[in-house]
Coordinates of C-alpha atoms (C1' of nucleotides) in Angstrom, one line a residue:
Chain A
X1 CA 76.4 -1.5 -16.1
X2 CA 76.4 -4.5 -17.5
X3 CA 77.0 -4.8 -21.1
X4 CA 80.6 -6.0 -22.7
X5 CA 82.7 -3.1 -21.1
X6 CA 81.2 -3.0 -17.8
X7 CA 82.3 -6.6 -17.7
X8 CA 85.5 -6.5 -18.6
X9 CA 86.0 -3.6 -16.9
X10 CA 84.8 -6.1 -13.7
X11 CA 86.9 -8.7 -14.2
X12 CA 89.9 -6.1 -14.4
X13 CA 89.0 -4.5 -11.0
X14 CA 88.9 -7.9 -9.8
X15 CA 91.1 -10.5 -11.1
X16 CA 94.3 -9.0 -9.5
X17 CA 92.5 -9.3 -5.8
X18 CA 91.5 -13.0 -6.8
X19 CA 94.0 -14.5 -8.9
X20 CA 96.2 -17.6 -7.4
X21 CA 94.7 -16.9 -4.1
X22 CA 92.9 -19.7 -2.6
X23 CA 89.0 -19.9 -1.7
X24 CA 88.2 -20.1 2.3
X25 CA 84.5 -20.2 2.0
X26 CA 81.1 -19.4 0.3
X27 CA 78.3 -17.9 1.7
X28 CA 74.9 -17.8 -0.5
X29 CA 72.4 -15.6 0.8
X30 CA 69.9 -15.7 -1.9
X31 CA 70.5 -18.3 -4.2
X32 CA 67.4 -17.6 -6.2
X33 CA 69.0 -15.5 -9.0
X34 CA 68.1 -15.8 -12.6
X35 CA 68.6 -19.7 -12.2
X36 CA 69.5 -21.1 -9.0
X37 CA 72.4 -21.3 -7.8
X38 CA 74.3 -24.9 -7.6
X39 CA 73.2 -25.9 -3.9
X40 CA 76.7 -27.4 -3.9
X41 CA 78.7 -24.5 -4.0
X42 CA 80.4 -23.8 -1.1
X43 CA 81.4 -27.5 -0.7
X44 CA 82.8 -27.3 -3.9
X45 CA 84.7 -24.4 -4.2
X46 CA 86.0 -25.0 -0.4
X47 CA 90.0 -24.4 -0.5
X48 CA 89.8 -23.9 -4.4
X49 CA 92.5 -21.8 -5.9
X50 CA 91.4 -19.5 -8.7
X51 CA 94.0 -20.0 -11.7
X52 CA 92.9 -16.9 -14.4
X53 CA 90.1 -15.4 -15.1
X54 CA 88.3 -14.3 -18.8
X55 CA 85.3 -13.3 -20.3
X56 CA 82.9 -14.6 -22.7
X57 CA 80.1 -12.3 -24.1
X58 CA 78.9 -10.6 -21.2
X59 CA 80.0 -13.4 -18.7
X60 CA 82.8 -13.0 -16.7
X61 CA 84.6 -16.7 -16.1
X62 CA 86.7 -17.4 -13.1
X63 CA 88.8 -20.6 -13.7
X64 CA 89.1 -22.5 -10.2
X65 CA 91.2 -25.7 -9.4
X66 CA 89.4 -27.1 -6.6
X67 CA 90.5 -28.9 -3.5
X68 CA 90.0 -32.5 -5.0
X69 CA 92.1 -31.9 -7.9
X70 CA 89.1 -31.1 -10.3
X71 CA 89.0 -28.3 -12.0
X72 CA 85.8 -25.8 -13.0
X73 CA 84.6 -22.5 -14.5
X74 CA 82.3 -20.2 -11.9
X75 CA 80.3 -18.3 -15.1
X76 CA 79.1 -15.0 -13.3
X77 CA 76.3 -13.0 -15.6
X78 CA 75.1 -9.9 -14.2
X79 CA 71.8 -9.6 -15.6
X80 CA 70.6 -6.0 -15.7
X81 CA 71.3 -5.2 -12.2
X82 CA 74.3 -6.8 -10.8
X83 CA 77.9 -5.4 -9.5
X84 CA 81.1 -7.5 -8.1
X85 CA 82.8 -5.5 -5.8
X86 CA 86.3 -6.7 -3.5
X87 CA 85.2 -5.9 0.1
X88 CA 87.5 -6.4 3.1
X89 CA 86.9 -9.5 5.6
X90 CA 84.9 -7.4 7.9
X91 CA 82.9 -5.5 5.7
X92 CA 79.1 -6.3 6.8
X93 CA 76.8 -7.3 3.8
X94 CA 74.0 -4.6 2.4
X95 CA 70.7 -5.5 1.3
X96 CA 70.9 -7.3 -2.2
X97 CA 74.5 -8.7 -1.2
X98 CA 73.7 -12.3 -2.1
X99 CA 76.9 -14.3 -2.6
X100 CA 80.3 -14.0 -1.1
X101 CA 83.3 -15.4 -2.1
X102 CA 85.8 -15.4 1.1
X103 CA 90.0 -15.0 0.7
X104 CA 92.3 -14.6 3.2
X105 CA 92.4 -11.1 2.8
X106 CA 89.4 -10.1 1.1
X107 CA 85.9 -10.9 0.2
X108 CA 84.7 -11.1 -3.6
X109 CA 80.9 -10.0 -3.5
X110 CA 77.8 -10.3 -5.7
X111 CA 75.5 -7.9 -5.6
X112 CA 72.5 -7.9 -7.8
X113 CA 68.9 -6.0 -6.7
X114 CA 66.8 -7.5 -9.9
X115 CA 68.2 -11.0 -9.7
X116 CA 67.9 -11.1 -13.5
X117 CA 71.8 -11.9 -12.6
X118 CA 73.1 -15.6 -12.7
X119 CA 75.8 -17.4 -11.2
X120 CA 76.8 -21.3 -13.1
X121 CA 79.2 -23.8 -11.7
X122 CA 80.5 -25.9 -14.6
X123 CA 82.7 -28.9 -13.7
X124 CA 85.0 -29.5 -16.7
X125 CA 84.4 -32.9 -16.2
X126 CA 81.3 -32.6 -18.1
X127 CA 82.8 -31.0 -21.0
X128 CA 84.4 -28.2 -22.1
X129 CA 82.8 -24.9 -20.7
X130 CA 82.6 -23.2 -24.1
X131 CA 79.9 -25.9 -24.4
X132 CA 77.8 -24.6 -21.9
X133 CA 74.2 -24.4 -23.0
X134 CA 74.5 -20.8 -21.7
X135 CA 77.9 -20.4 -23.6
X136 CA 76.9 -22.1 -27.0
X137 CA 74.8 -20.3 -28.5
X138 CA 76.8 -16.9 -28.4
X139 CA 77.9 -14.9 -31.0
X140 CA 81.2 -13.8 -32.2
X141 CA 83.3 -11.7 -30.0
X142 CA 83.3 -8.3 -30.8
X143 CA 87.3 -8.2 -30.6
X144 CA 88.2 -11.3 -32.4
X145 CA 89.9 -10.8 -35.7
X146 CA 87.1 -12.9 -37.3
X147 CA 84.5 -10.4 -37.0
X148 CA 84.6 -7.8 -39.9
X149 CA 82.1 -6.7 -41.5
X150 CA 82.1 -9.6 -44.0
X151 CA 81.2 -11.6 -41.0
X152 CA 78.5 -9.1 -40.4
X153 CA 77.3 -9.0 -43.6
X154 CA 77.0 -12.5 -44.1
X155 CA 74.7 -12.5 -40.9
X156 CA 72.6 -9.8 -42.1
X157 CA 71.4 -10.6 -45.4
X158 CA 69.3 -13.4 -44.3
X159 CA 67.7 -11.7 -41.6
X160 CA 64.5 -9.4 -42.1
X161 CA 64.7 -7.7 -38.5
X162 CA 66.2 -4.1 -37.3
X163 CA 69.5 -3.8 -37.1
X164 CA 69.3 -2.6 -33.6
X165 CA 67.6 -6.0 -32.6
X166 CA 69.8 -7.7 -34.5
X167 CA 72.7 -6.1 -32.6
X168 CA 71.1 -7.1 -29.8
X169 CA 69.9 -10.4 -30.5
X170 CA 73.3 -11.8 -29.6
X171 CA 74.1 -14.4 -32.8
X172 CA 76.0 -11.8 -34.8
X173 CA 78.2 -10.3 -32.1
X174 CA 78.1 -10.7 -28.5
X175 CA 78.5 -7.8 -26.2
X176 CA 76.5 -5.1 -27.5
X177 CA 73.3 -4.0 -25.3
X178 CA 70.8 -1.6 -25.8
X179 CA 73.2 1.5 -24.8
X180 CA 76.3 0.8 -27.3
X181 CA 73.4 -0.5 -29.9
X182 CA 72.2 3.1 -30.1
X183 CA 75.4 4.9 -29.9
X184 CA 77.4 2.5 -32.4
X185 CA 73.9 3.0 -35.0
X186 CA 74.6 6.5 -34.3
X187 CA 78.2 6.8 -35.3
X188 CA 77.2 4.9 -38.2
X189 CA 74.4 7.2 -39.4
X190 CA 72.2 4.1 -39.5
X191 CA 68.5 4.4 -39.0
X192 CA 67.5 2.1 -35.9
X193 CA 64.9 0.3 -38.2
X194 CA 67.1 -0.5 -41.5
X195 CA 66.6 -4.3 -41.5
X196 CA 69.5 -6.1 -41.3
X197 CA 69.0 -7.3 -44.9
X198 CA 69.2 -4.2 -46.3
X199 CA 72.5 -2.9 -45.0
X200 CA 75.2 -2.8 -47.6
X201 CA 78.7 -3.5 -47.6
X202 CA 80.1 -0.6 -46.5
X203 CA 77.7 0.0 -43.6
X204 CA 78.4 -3.4 -42.3
X205 CA 82.0 -2.6 -42.8
X206 CA 81.3 0.3 -40.8
X207 CA 79.6 -0.4 -38.3
X208 CA 82.3 -3.8 -37.4
X209 CA 85.0 -1.2 -37.2
X210 CA 82.8 1.3 -35.1
X211 CA 81.9 -1.4 -32.8
X212 CA 85.4 -2.7 -31.9
X213 CA 86.5 1.1 -31.1
X214 CA 83.4 1.8 -29.1
X215 CA 83.7 -1.2 -26.7
X216 CA 87.3 -0.4 -26.4
X217 CA 86.9 2.7 -26.0
X218 CA 84.3 2.3 -22.9
X219 CA 86.7 -0.4 -21.7
X220 CA 89.4 2.1 -21.5
X221 CA 87.4 4.8 -19.8
X222 CA 86.2 2.0 -17.4
X223 CA 89.8 1.6 -16.5
X224 CA 89.9 4.8 -14.4
X225 CA 87.7 3.4 -12.2
X226 CA 89.6 0.2 -11.2
X227 CA 90.3 1.2 -8.1
X228 CA 86.6 1.9 -7.1
X229 CA 86.5 -1.8 -6.8
X230 CA 88.2 -2.2 -3.5
X231 CA 86.7 -1.4 -0.7
X232 CA 84.0 0.8 -1.9
X233 CA 81.0 1.8 0.3
X234 CA 78.6 2.4 -2.3
X235 CA 77.4 1.3 -5.8
X236 CA 80.5 2.0 -8.0
X237 CA 82.7 0.1 -10.3
X238 CA 80.4 1.4 -13.2
X239 CA 80.9 4.3 -15.3
X240 CA 79.2 6.8 -17.3
X241 CA 80.9 7.6 -20.8
X242 CA 79.4 10.3 -23.0
X243 CA 76.5 9.0 -24.6
X244 CA 75.6 11.0 -27.7
X245 CA 72.2 9.5 -28.4
X246 CA 71.2 7.4 -25.4
X247 CA 69.1 8.8 -22.8
X248 CA 69.0 11.7 -24.6
X249 CA 65.4 12.9 -25.6
X250 CA 64.7 16.2 -26.9
X251 CA 68.2 17.3 -26.5
X252 CA 70.7 18.6 -29.0
X253 CA 72.3 16.0 -31.3
X254 CA 75.6 16.8 -30.6
X255 CA 76.6 16.7 -34.3
X256 CA 73.4 18.6 -35.9
X257 CA 71.4 20.1 -33.4
X258 CA 68.1 18.4 -34.2
X259 CA 66.5 16.7 -31.2
X260 CA 66.8 13.2 -30.4
X261 CA 64.1 10.5 -31.1
X262 CA 63.2 8.3 -28.5
X263 CA 61.2 4.8 -30.2
X264 CA 60.3 1.8 -29.1
X265 CA 62.0 -1.8 -30.8
X266 CA 60.9 -5.1 -29.2
X267 CA 60.1 -3.9 -25.8
X268 CA 63.6 -1.8 -25.6
X269 CA 64.4 2.0 -25.9
X270 CA 65.9 3.1 -29.0
X271 CA 67.9 6.7 -29.3
X272 CA 68.7 8.3 -32.4
X273 CA 69.0 11.6 -33.8
X274 CA 66.4 11.8 -37.2
X275 CA 68.8 13.9 -39.1
X276 CA 71.6 12.1 -38.9
X277 CA 69.8 8.4 -39.1
X278 CA 67.8 9.0 -41.6
X279 CA 65.4 6.0 -42.9
X280 CA 66.2 4.3 -45.7
X281 CA 63.5 4.8 -47.4
X282 CA 64.2 8.8 -47.2
X283 CA 67.7 7.7 -48.4
X284 CA 66.0 6.3 -51.5
X285 CA 63.3 8.7 -52.2
Chain B
dA1 C1' 62.6 -21.0 -38.6
dA2 C1' 62.6 -16.4 -37.8
dG3 C1' 60.2 -13.0 -35.3
dG4 C1' 56.9 -11.0 -31.6
dT5 C1' 55.9 -10.8 -26.7
dA6 C1' 55.3 -12.1 -21.6
dA7 C1' 58.0 -12.7 -17.8
dC8 C1' 61.8 -12.8 -14.2
dC9 C1' 62.4 -9.2 -10.2
dT10 C1' 63.3 -4.4 -7.5
dG11 C1' 63.8 0.6 -7.0
dA12 C1' 64.2 5.1 -8.9
dC13 C1' 61.6 8.4 -10.7
dT14 C1' 57.0 10.9 -12.4
dG15 C1' 52.5 13.1 -11.6
dC16 C1' 48.4 13.4 -8.5
Chain C
dT1 C1' 53.5 12.1 2.2
dG2 C1' 51.3 8.8 -0.2
dC3 C1' 50.2 5.9 -4.1
dA4 C1' 49.7 4.9 -8.8
dG5 C1' 52.4 4.0 -12.9
dT6 C1' 56.4 4.1 -15.6
dC7 C1' 61.1 2.8 -16.6
dA8 C1' 65.5 0.6 -16.3
dG9 C1' 72.1 -1.2 -19.0
dG10 C1' 69.2 -8.9 -20.4
dT11 C1' 68.0 -13.1 -21.5
dT12 C1' 65.0 -16.8 -22.2
dA13 C1' 60.4 -19.9 -22.8
dC14 C1' 56.9 -19.7 -25.5
dC15 C1' 53.7 -19.0 -28.6
dT16 C1' 52.6 -18.0 -33.9

DNA sequence: AAGGTAACCTGACTGC
DNA sequence: TGCAGTCAGGTTACCT
């Protein structure tokens, strides 16, 4: 589910079905998401043309040219449990299908049991969408050429918190959620509790490289499930990578066979291999 | 100002 | 079978 790769795969999945098409109607069945859905959304988007889609962090952005000539951006966040699907016009909405965008030949449907996700409307007359309060605070994109080991090192130098929490905080880099934070630290053989400020230049270089690789691999993997975005009945559109540590408490490490351990950092589960990812104290001892 | 914590909400699963 | 408890892939508001 929704870390950056899943959001990107969702975007790739829905984009061909909605781009250059006109929204005929919008049905908001439940506006109570993380933030209330704009009450005038249906009116604003009536007969709006979808020009293209993009993404910023975990926000999927749908760029619209409205009937009145104004333009704007639909900002969709999937939260913990959100998903998007392309359904046929006659497919009845299921429980937790909160919003429909109806086109001539299909429906874009937002589904989110926990309602931690959100749907914002940003009118460009109110300024550049990248200046939106939800977007402006986000860190650098992992695939940006400026996201490098040097960038990471500079951001880490003054941070006392653990690298696991640092990666999740979203201001060093966006899009890395709990699963990929655990997995990338395993790949780099870095203990999750290592203080950001204690990371070496080499570790930061490696982290930057592996974050790009891991997310790219996950997107590629998700690409094979793109067909599931159309007319699927059940929960689909998501995919599961082969995890080395995430959710594998007690199972043997794929590298050294030691049992994977679970701990809690900032109220989130962290999984790691105590042998492959030794605590820094052990390194210096 | 950074860092910790509770909160938002439902469903799936575990153990008694 | 039922019920209580735990956990879940994210993010923000509020407190120290």
